mmCIF file of C-alpha atoms and ligand atoms in Angstrom:
data_model
loop_
_atom_site.group_PDB
_atom_site.id
_atom_site.type_symbol
_atom_site.label_atom_id
_atom_site.label_comp_id
_atom_site.label_asym_id
_atom_site.label_seq_id
_atom_site.Cartn_x
_atom_site.Cartn_y
_atom_site.Cartn_z
ATOM 1 C CA MET A 15 0.000 0.000 0.000
ATOM 2 C CA LYS A 16 1.266 3.501 -0.822
ATOM 3 C CA THR A 17 1.929 5.742 2.178
ATOM 4 C CA LEU A 18 1.358 9.485 2.252
ATOM 5 C CA ALA A 19 5.149 9.945 2.106
ATOM 6 C CA ASP A 20 5.272 7.860 -1.107
ATOM 7 C CA LEU A 21 2.558 9.984 -2.685
ATOM 8 C CA GLU A 22 4.335 13.186 -1.699
ATOM 9 C CA LYS A 23 7.520 11.914 -3.385
ATOM 10 C CA VAL A 24 5.629 11.274 -6.624
ATOM 11 C CA GLU A 25 3.802 14.579 -6.336
ATOM 12 C CA ALA A 26 7.185 16.374 -6.382
ATOM 13 C CA LEU A 27 7.641 15.218 -9.996
ATOM 14 C CA PHE A 28 4.642 17.302 -11.013
ATOM 15 C CA ARG A 29 5.819 20.545 -9.467
ATOM 16 C CA PRO A 30 7.129 23.248 -11.830
ATOM 17 C CA PHE A 31 10.876 23.858 -12.001
ATOM 18 C CA ASP A 32 12.558 27.189 -12.737
ATOM 19 C CA LEU A 33 16.263 27.720 -13.207
ATOM 20 C CA LYS A 34 17.628 30.547 -15.353
ATOM 21 C CA SER A 35 16.225 30.068 -18.870
ATOM 22 C CA LEU A 36 14.420 26.845 -17.902
ATOM 23 C CA HIS A 37 10.762 27.106 -16.937
ATOM 24 C CA LEU A 38 9.325 23.615 -16.741
ATOM 25 C CA ARG A 39 5.735 22.609 -16.059
ATOM 26 C CA ASN A 40 6.903 19.440 -14.315
ATOM 27 C CA ARG A 41 10.118 17.599 -13.496
ATOM 28 C CA ILE A 42 9.764 14.722 -15.920
ATOM 29 C CA VAL A 43 12.666 14.742 -18.392
ATOM 30 C CA MET A 44 12.723 12.765 -21.614
ATOM 31 C CA ALA A 45 16.101 11.041 -21.934
ATOM 32 C CA PRO A 46 18.164 11.770 -25.045
ATOM 33 C CA MET A 47 17.701 8.917 -27.525
ATOM 34 C CA THR A 48 19.584 8.576 -30.796
ATOM 35 C CA ARG A 49 17.289 7.896 -33.752
ATOM 36 C CA ALA A 50 19.267 8.444 -36.988
ATOM 37 C CA PHE A 51 16.221 9.648 -38.930
ATOM 38 C CA SER A 52 17.840 12.856 -40.221
ATOM 39 C CA PRO A 53 19.115 12.201 -43.779
ATOM 40 C CA GLN A 54 22.605 13.718 -44.211
ATOM 41 C CA GLY A 55 22.227 15.181 -40.732
ATOM 42 C CA VAL A 56 19.209 17.380 -41.475
ATOM 43 C CA PRO A 57 16.171 16.974 -39.166
ATOM 44 C CA THR A 58 13.014 16.511 -41.263
ATOM 45 C CA ASP A 59 9.381 17.419 -40.575
ATOM 46 C CA ASP A 60 8.972 13.885 -39.168
ATOM 47 C CA VAL A 61 11.583 14.736 -36.543
ATOM 48 C CA THR A 62 9.641 17.908 -35.687
ATOM 49 C CA ALA A 63 6.428 15.891 -35.364
ATOM 50 C CA TYR A 64 8.157 13.301 -33.140
ATOM 51 C CA TYR A 65 9.311 15.925 -30.616
ATOM 52 C CA ARG A 66 6.028 17.849 -30.814
ATOM 53 C CA ARG A 67 4.142 14.698 -29.803
ATOM 54 C CA ARG A 68 6.322 14.489 -26.656
ATOM 55 C CA ALA A 69 5.498 18.124 -25.830
ATOM 56 C CA GLU A 70 1.786 17.387 -26.382
ATOM 57 C CA GLY A 71 2.224 14.487 -23.972
ATOM 58 C CA GLU A 72 3.285 17.104 -21.403
ATOM 59 C CA VAL A 73 6.804 15.922 -20.646
ATOM 60 C CA GLY A 74 8.469 18.736 -18.651
ATOM 61 C CA LEU A 75 11.805 18.864 -20.502
ATOM 62 C CA ILE A 76 12.603 17.171 -23.786
ATOM 63 C CA LEU A 77 16.262 16.365 -24.373
ATOM 64 C CA SER A 78 16.968 15.790 -28.041
ATOM 65 C CA GLU A 79 18.761 12.776 -29.401
ATOM 66 C CA GLY A 80 22.505 13.417 -29.495
ATOM 67 C CA THR A 81 23.153 15.962 -32.278
ATOM 68 C CA VAL A 82 26.723 16.384 -33.425
ATOM 69 C CA ILE A 83 28.943 19.454 -33.461
ATOM 70 C CA ASP A 84 30.920 20.807 -36.417
ATOM 71 C CA ARG A 85 33.965 18.529 -36.545
ATOM 72 C CA PRO A 86 34.796 16.304 -39.533
ATOM 73 C CA ALA A 87 34.612 13.096 -37.457
ATOM 74 C CA SER A 88 32.111 13.956 -34.727
ATOM 75 C CA SER A 89 29.682 11.239 -35.936
ATOM 76 C CA ASN A 90 29.835 7.626 -37.108
ATOM 77 C CA GLU A 91 26.423 7.626 -38.814
ATOM 78 C CA PRO A 92 25.263 9.863 -41.685
ATOM 79 C CA ASN A 93 21.636 10.074 -40.516
ATOM 80 C CA ILE A 94 22.394 11.292 -37.008
ATOM 81 C CA PRO A 95 21.375 14.965 -36.909
ATOM 82 C CA HIS A 96 23.954 17.725 -37.173
ATOM 83 C CA PHE A 97 23.832 20.808 -35.014
ATOM 84 C CA TYR A 98 25.655 22.915 -37.592
ATOM 85 C CA GLY A 99 25.081 24.075 -41.139
ATOM 86 C CA ASP A 100 22.172 26.203 -42.349
ATOM 87 C CA GLN A 101 19.923 23.310 -43.381
ATOM 88 C CA ALA A 102 20.262 21.315 -40.176
ATOM 89 C CA LEU A 103 19.843 24.401 -37.982
ATOM 90 C CA ALA A 104 16.732 25.391 -39.968
ATOM 91 C CA GLY A 105 15.385 21.910 -39.200
ATOM 92 C CA TRP A 106 16.100 22.357 -35.483
ATOM 93 C CA LYS A 107 14.424 25.793 -35.569
ATOM 94 C CA LYS A 108 11.231 24.101 -36.774
ATOM 95 C CA VAL A 109 11.574 21.548 -33.972
ATOM 96 C CA ILE A 110 11.888 24.063 -31.150
ATOM 97 C CA ASP A 111 9.179 26.367 -32.514
ATOM 98 C CA SER A 112 6.777 23.431 -32.744
ATOM 99 C CA VAL A 113 7.670 22.182 -29.252
ATOM 100 C CA HIS A 114 7.049 25.671 -27.868
ATOM 101 C CA GLN A 115 3.704 25.935 -29.676
ATOM 102 C CA ALA A 116 2.692 22.720 -27.903
ATOM 103 C CA GLY A 117 3.718 24.202 -24.534
ATOM 104 C CA GLY A 118 6.929 22.166 -24.148
ATOM 105 C CA ALA A 119 10.534 22.989 -23.297
ATOM 106 C CA MET A 120 13.567 21.458 -24.962
ATOM 107 C CA ALA A 121 17.361 21.301 -24.966
ATOM 108 C CA PRO A 122 19.524 19.814 -27.736
ATOM 109 C CA GLN A 123 22.068 17.246 -26.574
ATOM 110 C CA LEU A 124 25.351 18.424 -28.118
ATOM 111 C CA TRP A 125 27.602 15.552 -29.003
ATOM 112 C CA HIS A 126 31.006 14.568 -30.337
ATOM 113 C CA MET A 127 31.428 10.826 -30.359
ATOM 114 C CA GLY A 128 35.214 10.753 -30.147
ATOM 115 C CA VAL A 129 36.968 7.568 -31.263
ATOM 116 C CA MET A 130 34.290 5.104 -32.324
ATOM 117 C CA GLN A 131 33.776 1.781 -33.972
ATOM 118 C CA PRO A 132 32.382 2.348 -37.493
ATOM 119 C CA SER A 133 28.573 2.103 -37.586
ATOM 120 C CA GLN A 134 26.906 -1.114 -38.741
ATOM 121 C CA SER A 135 26.364 0.432 -42.183
ATOM 122 C CA GLY A 136 30.135 0.677 -42.603
ATOM 123 C CA TRP A 137 29.895 4.427 -43.267
ATOM 124 C CA LEU A 138 32.962 6.411 -42.209
ATOM 125 C CA PRO A 139 33.490 10.159 -41.758
ATOM 126 C CA SER A 140 35.835 12.016 -44.117
ATOM 127 C CA GLN A 141 38.566 12.210 -41.447
ATOM 128 C CA PRO A 142 39.772 9.613 -38.926
ATOM 129 C CA PHE A 143 37.966 9.446 -35.580
ATOM 130 C CA GLU A 144 39.652 11.671 -32.994
ATOM 131 C CA GLY A 145 40.040 11.379 -29.246
ATOM 132 C CA PRO A 146 42.421 12.115 -26.397
ATOM 133 C CA SER A 147 44.864 9.330 -27.304
ATOM 134 C CA GLY A 148 43.314 7.675 -30.369
ATOM 135 C CA TYR A 149 42.029 4.661 -28.378
ATOM 136 C CA VAL A 150 38.612 3.133 -29.009
ATOM 137 C CA MET A 151 39.125 0.706 -26.108
ATOM 138 C CA PRO A 152 41.953 0.738 -23.581
ATOM 139 C CA GLY A 153 45.095 -0.182 -25.512
ATOM 140 C CA GLN A 154 43.272 -0.494 -28.858
ATOM 141 C CA THR A 155 43.774 2.270 -31.417
ATOM 142 C CA GLY A 156 40.749 3.270 -33.503
ATOM 143 C CA GLY A 157 41.578 6.860 -34.465
ATOM 144 C CA VAL A 158 44.053 9.661 -33.923
ATOM 145 C CA ALA A 159 45.188 11.536 -30.822
ATOM 146 C CA MET A 160 43.984 15.129 -30.947
ATOM 147 C CA THR A 161 46.555 17.882 -31.432
ATOM 148 C CA ASP A 162 46.374 21.179 -29.549
ATOM 149 C CA THR A 163 44.728 22.694 -32.631
ATOM 150 C CA ASP A 164 42.156 19.867 -32.800
ATOM 151 C CA ILE A 165 41.322 20.445 -29.150
ATOM 152 C CA ALA A 166 40.990 24.216 -29.561
ATOM 153 C CA ASP A 167 38.824 23.804 -32.686
ATOM 154 C CA THR A 168 36.608 21.238 -30.943
ATOM 155 C CA ILE A 169 36.083 23.508 -27.950
ATOM 156 C CA ALA A 170 35.209 26.324 -30.375
ATOM 157 C CA ALA A 171 32.744 24.035 -32.198
ATOM 158 C CA PHE A 172 31.005 23.197 -28.897
ATOM 159 C CA ALA A 173 30.803 26.932 -28.122
ATOM 160 C CA LYS A 174 29.362 27.702 -31.562
ATOM 161 C CA ALA A 175 26.714 25.012 -31.084
ATOM 162 C CA ALA A 176 25.848 26.506 -27.694
ATOM 163 C CA ALA A 177 25.405 29.954 -29.209
ATOM 164 C CA ASP A 178 23.213 28.447 -31.948
ATOM 165 C CA ALA A 179 21.073 26.593 -29.377
ATOM 166 C CA LYS A 180 20.347 29.892 -27.666
ATOM 167 C CA ARG A 181 19.849 31.807 -30.923
ATOM 168 C CA LEU A 182 17.331 29.258 -32.232
ATOM 169 C CA GLY A 183 15.302 29.620 -29.045
ATOM 170 C CA PHE A 184 16.030 26.401 -27.143
ATOM 171 C CA ASP A 185 15.386 26.597 -23.400
ATOM 172 C CA SER A 186 18.711 25.068 -22.396
ATOM 173 C CA LEU A 187 21.432 22.837 -23.794
ATOM 174 C CA GLU A 188 22.937 19.550 -22.707
ATOM 175 C CA ILE A 189 26.557 18.519 -23.259
ATOM 176 C CA HIS A 190 26.971 14.784 -23.803
ATOM 177 C CA GLY A 191 29.785 14.049 -21.377
ATOM 178 C CA ALA A 192 28.765 10.438 -20.668
ATOM 179 C CA HIS A 193 28.842 6.831 -21.937
ATOM 180 C CA GLY A 194 32.400 6.788 -23.281
ATOM 181 C CA TYR A 195 32.053 9.483 -25.973
ATOM 182 C CA LEU A 196 34.556 12.288 -26.557
ATOM 183 C CA VAL A 197 34.235 14.384 -23.384
ATOM 184 C CA ASP A 198 34.052 11.178 -21.327
ATOM 185 C CA GLN A 199 37.044 9.719 -23.205
ATOM 186 C CA PHE A 200 39.078 12.560 -21.711
ATOM 187 C CA PHE A 201 37.762 11.783 -18.188
ATOM 188 C CA TRP A 202 38.591 8.083 -18.456
ATOM 189 C CA GLU A 203 42.198 7.071 -17.777
ATOM 190 C CA GLY A 204 41.681 3.971 -19.959
ATOM 191 C CA LEU A 205 41.335 6.173 -23.070
ATOM 192 C CA ASN A 206 43.215 9.292 -21.954
ATOM 193 C CA THR A 207 46.923 8.592 -21.600
ATOM 194 C CA ARG A 208 48.016 12.110 -22.541
ATOM 195 C CA THR A 209 50.931 13.624 -20.687
ATOM 196 C CA ASP A 210 50.055 17.258 -21.486
ATOM 197 C CA ALA A 211 47.644 19.586 -19.662
ATOM 198 C CA PHE A 212 44.628 17.584 -20.959
ATOM 199 C CA GLY A 213 45.817 14.333 -19.351
ATOM 200 C CA GLY A 214 47.017 13.353 -15.906
ATOM 201 C CA LYS A 215 46.852 10.729 -13.202
ATOM 202 C CA THR A 216 43.836 12.194 -11.425
ATOM 203 C CA LEU A 217 40.276 12.534 -12.616
ATOM 204 C CA ALA A 218 40.419 16.233 -11.745
ATOM 205 C CA GLU A 219 43.368 16.665 -14.156
ATOM 206 C CA ARG A 220 41.649 14.710 -16.917
ATOM 207 C CA SER A 221 38.582 16.937 -16.490
ATOM 208 C CA ARG A 222 40.401 19.896 -18.006
ATOM 209 C CA PHE A 223 38.937 19.291 -21.491
ATOM 210 C CA GLY A 224 35.400 19.125 -20.102
ATOM 211 C CA VAL A 225 35.999 22.234 -18.026
ATOM 212 C CA GLU A 226 37.279 24.158 -21.057
ATOM 213 C CA VAL A 227 34.260 23.037 -23.125
ATOM 214 C CA VAL A 228 31.862 24.214 -20.401
ATOM 215 C CA LYS A 229 33.701 27.535 -19.976
ATOM 216 C CA ALA A 230 33.587 28.244 -23.707
ATOM 217 C CA MET A 231 29.909 27.367 -23.880
ATOM 218 C CA ARG A 232 29.130 29.512 -20.875
ATOM 219 C CA ALA A 233 30.966 32.454 -22.478
ATOM 220 C CA ALA A 234 28.912 31.890 -25.651
ATOM 221 C CA VAL A 235 25.479 31.853 -23.973
ATOM 222 C CA GLY A 236 25.924 34.286 -21.076
ATOM 223 C CA ASP A 237 25.043 33.749 -17.424
ATOM 224 C CA ASP A 238 21.292 33.248 -17.701
ATOM 225 C CA PHE A 239 21.100 30.260 -20.025
ATOM 226 C CA ALA A 240 20.894 26.901 -18.227
ATOM 227 C CA ILE A 241 23.662 24.418 -19.080
ATOM 228 C CA ILE A 242 23.164 20.710 -18.385
ATOM 229 C CA LEU A 243 26.066 18.246 -18.397
ATOM 230 C CA ARG A 244 25.370 14.531 -18.759
ATOM 231 C CA LEU A 245 27.881 12.292 -17.019
ATOM 232 C CA SER A 246 28.194 8.593 -16.289
ATOM 233 C CA GLN A 247 30.600 6.482 -14.336
ATOM 234 C CA TRP A 248 29.983 3.539 -16.692
ATOM 235 C CA LYS A 249 31.194 3.416 -20.277
ATOM 236 C CA GLN A 250 29.584 1.677 -23.238
ATOM 237 C CA GLN A 251 33.033 0.099 -23.720
ATOM 238 C CA ASP A 252 33.038 -1.195 -20.099
ATOM 239 C CA PHE A 253 30.056 -1.079 -17.743
ATOM 240 C CA THR A 254 32.282 -1.660 -14.688
ATOM 241 C CA VAL A 255 34.298 1.582 -14.902
ATOM 242 C CA GLN A 256 33.903 3.866 -11.898
ATOM 243 C CA LEU A 257 35.643 7.193 -12.554
ATOM 244 C CA ALA A 258 35.035 8.590 -9.054
ATOM 245 C CA LYS A 259 35.572 5.897 -6.451
ATOM 246 C CA THR A 260 34.857 8.073 -3.411
ATOM 247 C CA PRO A 261 32.708 11.104 -2.600
ATOM 248 C CA GLN A 262 35.945 13.130 -2.416
ATOM 249 C CA GLU A 263 36.889 12.149 -5.975
ATOM 250 C CA LEU A 264 33.362 12.974 -7.094
ATOM 251 C CA GLU A 265 33.656 16.411 -5.542
ATOM 252 C CA ALA A 266 37.057 17.006 -7.193
ATOM 253 C CA TRP A 267 35.496 15.993 -10.540
ATOM 254 C CA LEU A 268 32.235 17.939 -10.385
ATOM 255 C CA ASN A 269 33.110 21.177 -8.652
ATOM 256 C CA PRO A 270 35.485 22.528 -11.329
ATOM 257 C CA LEU A 271 32.783 21.709 -13.892
ATOM 258 C CA ALA A 272 30.196 23.534 -11.778
ATOM 259 C CA ASP A 273 32.552 26.503 -11.390
ATOM 260 C CA ALA A 274 33.037 26.535 -15.174
ATOM 261 C CA GLY A 275 29.289 26.966 -15.645
ATOM 262 C CA VAL A 276 27.289 23.737 -15.282
ATOM 263 C CA ASP A 277 23.851 24.361 -13.746
ATOM 264 C CA ILE A 278 22.479 20.815 -13.776
ATOM 265 C CA PHE A 279 24.273 17.462 -13.663
ATOM 266 C CA HIS A 280 22.431 14.731 -15.552
ATOM 267 C CA CYS A 281 23.675 11.588 -13.852
ATOM 268 C CA SER A 282 23.311 8.550 -16.055
ATOM 269 C CA GLN A 283 23.121 5.209 -14.286
ATOM 270 C CA ARG A 284 22.034 1.899 -15.712
ATOM 271 C CA ARG A 285 19.867 1.289 -12.596
ATOM 272 C CA PHE A 286 18.816 4.408 -10.771
ATOM 273 C CA TRP A 287 18.218 2.648 -7.445
ATOM 274 C CA GLU A 288 21.835 1.512 -7.060
ATOM 275 C CA ALA A 289 23.805 3.345 -4.362
ATOM 276 C CA GLU A 290 26.909 5.081 -5.706
ATOM 277 C CA PHE A 291 29.196 4.591 -2.709
ATOM 278 C CA GLU A 292 29.112 2.261 0.276
ATOM 279 C CA GLY A 293 27.586 3.569 3.477
ATOM 280 C CA SER A 294 24.781 5.632 1.918
ATOM 281 C CA ASP A 295 21.758 4.837 -0.213
ATOM 282 C CA LEU A 296 22.252 7.996 -2.306
ATOM 283 C CA ASN A 297 22.557 7.253 -6.016
ATOM 284 C CA PHE A 298 24.844 9.094 -8.479
ATOM 285 C CA ALA A 299 22.434 12.024 -8.844
ATOM 286 C CA GLY A 300 21.948 12.186 -5.078
ATOM 287 C CA TRP A 301 25.678 12.372 -4.462
ATOM 288 C CA ALA A 302 26.210 14.861 -7.292
ATOM 289 C CA LYS A 303 23.660 17.168 -5.703
ATOM 290 C CA LYS A 304 25.164 16.687 -2.262
ATOM 291 C CA VAL A 305 28.759 17.501 -3.290
ATOM 292 C CA SER A 306 28.052 20.245 -5.859
ATOM 293 C CA GLY A 307 24.876 21.869 -4.548
ATOM 294 C CA LYS A 308 23.564 21.802 -8.130
ATOM 295 C CA ALA A 309 20.255 20.474 -9.424
ATOM 296 C CA THR A 310 20.485 16.945 -10.818
ATOM 297 C CA ILE A 311 18.590 14.594 -13.122
ATOM 298 C CA THR A 312 18.500 10.856 -12.485
ATOM 299 C CA VAL A 313 17.903 8.158 -15.113
ATOM 300 C CA GLY A 314 18.234 4.436 -15.640
ATOM 301 C CA SER A 315 15.572 1.705 -15.613
ATOM 302 C CA ILE A 316 12.998 4.053 -14.100
ATOM 303 C CA GLY A 317 10.258 2.836 -16.418
HETATM 304 C C1 FMN B 421 17.731 3.768 -28.499
HETATM 305 C C2 FMN B 421 18.526 4.537 -27.478
HETATM 306 C C3 FMN B 421 19.256 5.629 -27.867
HETATM 307 C C4 FMN B 421 20.000 6.360 -26.929
HETATM 308 N N1 FMN B 421 20.691 7.481 -27.314
HETATM 309 C C5 FMN B 421 21.288 8.254 -26.398
HETATM 310 C C6 FMN B 421 21.869 9.500 -26.768
HETATM 311 O O1 FMN B 421 21.823 9.947 -27.916
HETATM 312 N N2 FMN B 421 22.478 10.212 -25.792
HETATM 313 C C7 FMN B 421 22.533 9.765 -24.501
HETATM 314 O O2 FMN B 421 23.088 10.451 -23.636
HETATM 315 N N3 FMN B 421 21.979 8.605 -24.129
HETATM 316 C C8 FMN B 421 21.340 7.855 -25.030
HETATM 317 N N4 FMN B 421 20.700 6.712 -24.646
HETATM 318 C C9 FMN B 421 20.640 6.362 -23.211
HETATM 319 C C10 FMN B 421 19.333 6.878 -22.614
HETATM 320 O O3 FMN B 421 19.287 8.295 -22.620
HETATM 321 C C11 FMN B 421 19.156 6.407 -21.149
HETATM 322 O O4 FMN B 421 20.183 6.922 -20.356
HETATM 323 C C12 FMN B 421 19.145 4.895 -21.070
HETATM 324 O O5 FMN B 421 18.263 4.329 -22.028
HETATM 325 C C13 FMN B 421 18.775 4.400 -19.671
HETATM 326 O O6 FMN B 421 17.464 4.723 -19.346
HETATM 327 P P1 FMN B 421 16.312 3.589 -19.417
HETATM 328 O O7 FMN B 421 16.790 2.442 -18.571
HETATM 329 O O8 FMN B 421 15.097 4.273 -18.884
HETATM 330 O O9 FMN B 421 16.182 3.191 -20.867
HETATM 331 C C14 FMN B 421 19.990 5.957 -25.561
HETATM 332 C C15 FMN B 421 19.235 4.838 -25.185
HETATM 333 C C16 FMN B 421 18.507 4.146 -26.116
HETATM 334 C C17 FMN B 421 17.691 2.952 -25.664
#
């Protein structure tokens, strides 16, 4: 039988949420889900209709499928939407206008995949995949190690996408920093063996790339636009990875990112009920909120 306390917990999901540019009618967030229905990277009217239906269903915040930034090898699939170029951005403009007409709120999830396996179709980008050290798995090369220029250009491409998200009228943006893609490849010692300022023995040192991305995006959108960062301990390459093994390591990881401009940490777990560290039943999102003081989103097997 449900207790009053249980009902109050559920009721909290239906309260509005306001933070900077985000004004949500409830706290239910649609997870970002890749679809690959955007031919040559351009979102079609079907994509607009898909997101509009979610707004009509009254989800509080829609996060788009991962949409890639302007780097030659940011994607491994031609039909994954771009978040650059006039045609793709015109498609996204239709999406956000339609979502707003239906009373919804939405953020694009801005993505660079990093070093990837080729997609099942065998399609390859025009340039080799790029990542911190060229590894697709620990010890296994699948692309090239980024030069200083590659890193600077990638940070600039994230910032440009952030400015475009705001200009098109999105309510917020999310950086995909989870699941073993580019930003996460820098966090993970298994894929980041750099010895320069973007590498290092500690997670805090390896966070420099993520911090610089967030700083550049914050500079591009100003103080009042909400920035969400999605993180995960686990990697698609290895579910057992735990980047932060203690609350202290978590704090050293998150607080520089918060100082750089993150407003909300989106904490991706495979099972939301699993405690992050021994001695507390707080999950990843619970701990992230506790150590950073920021709002958090939880996800993973909730349905
Ligand atoms: C088909 C599919 C596509 C996904 N694409 C993305 C994505 O583009 N970006 C992302 O951060 N997570 C992606 N995810 C992960 C989901 O956002 C979510 O974290 C995951 O499905 C766990 O939640 P669930 O157990 O409720 O499905 C995807 C998941 C699925 C099933």
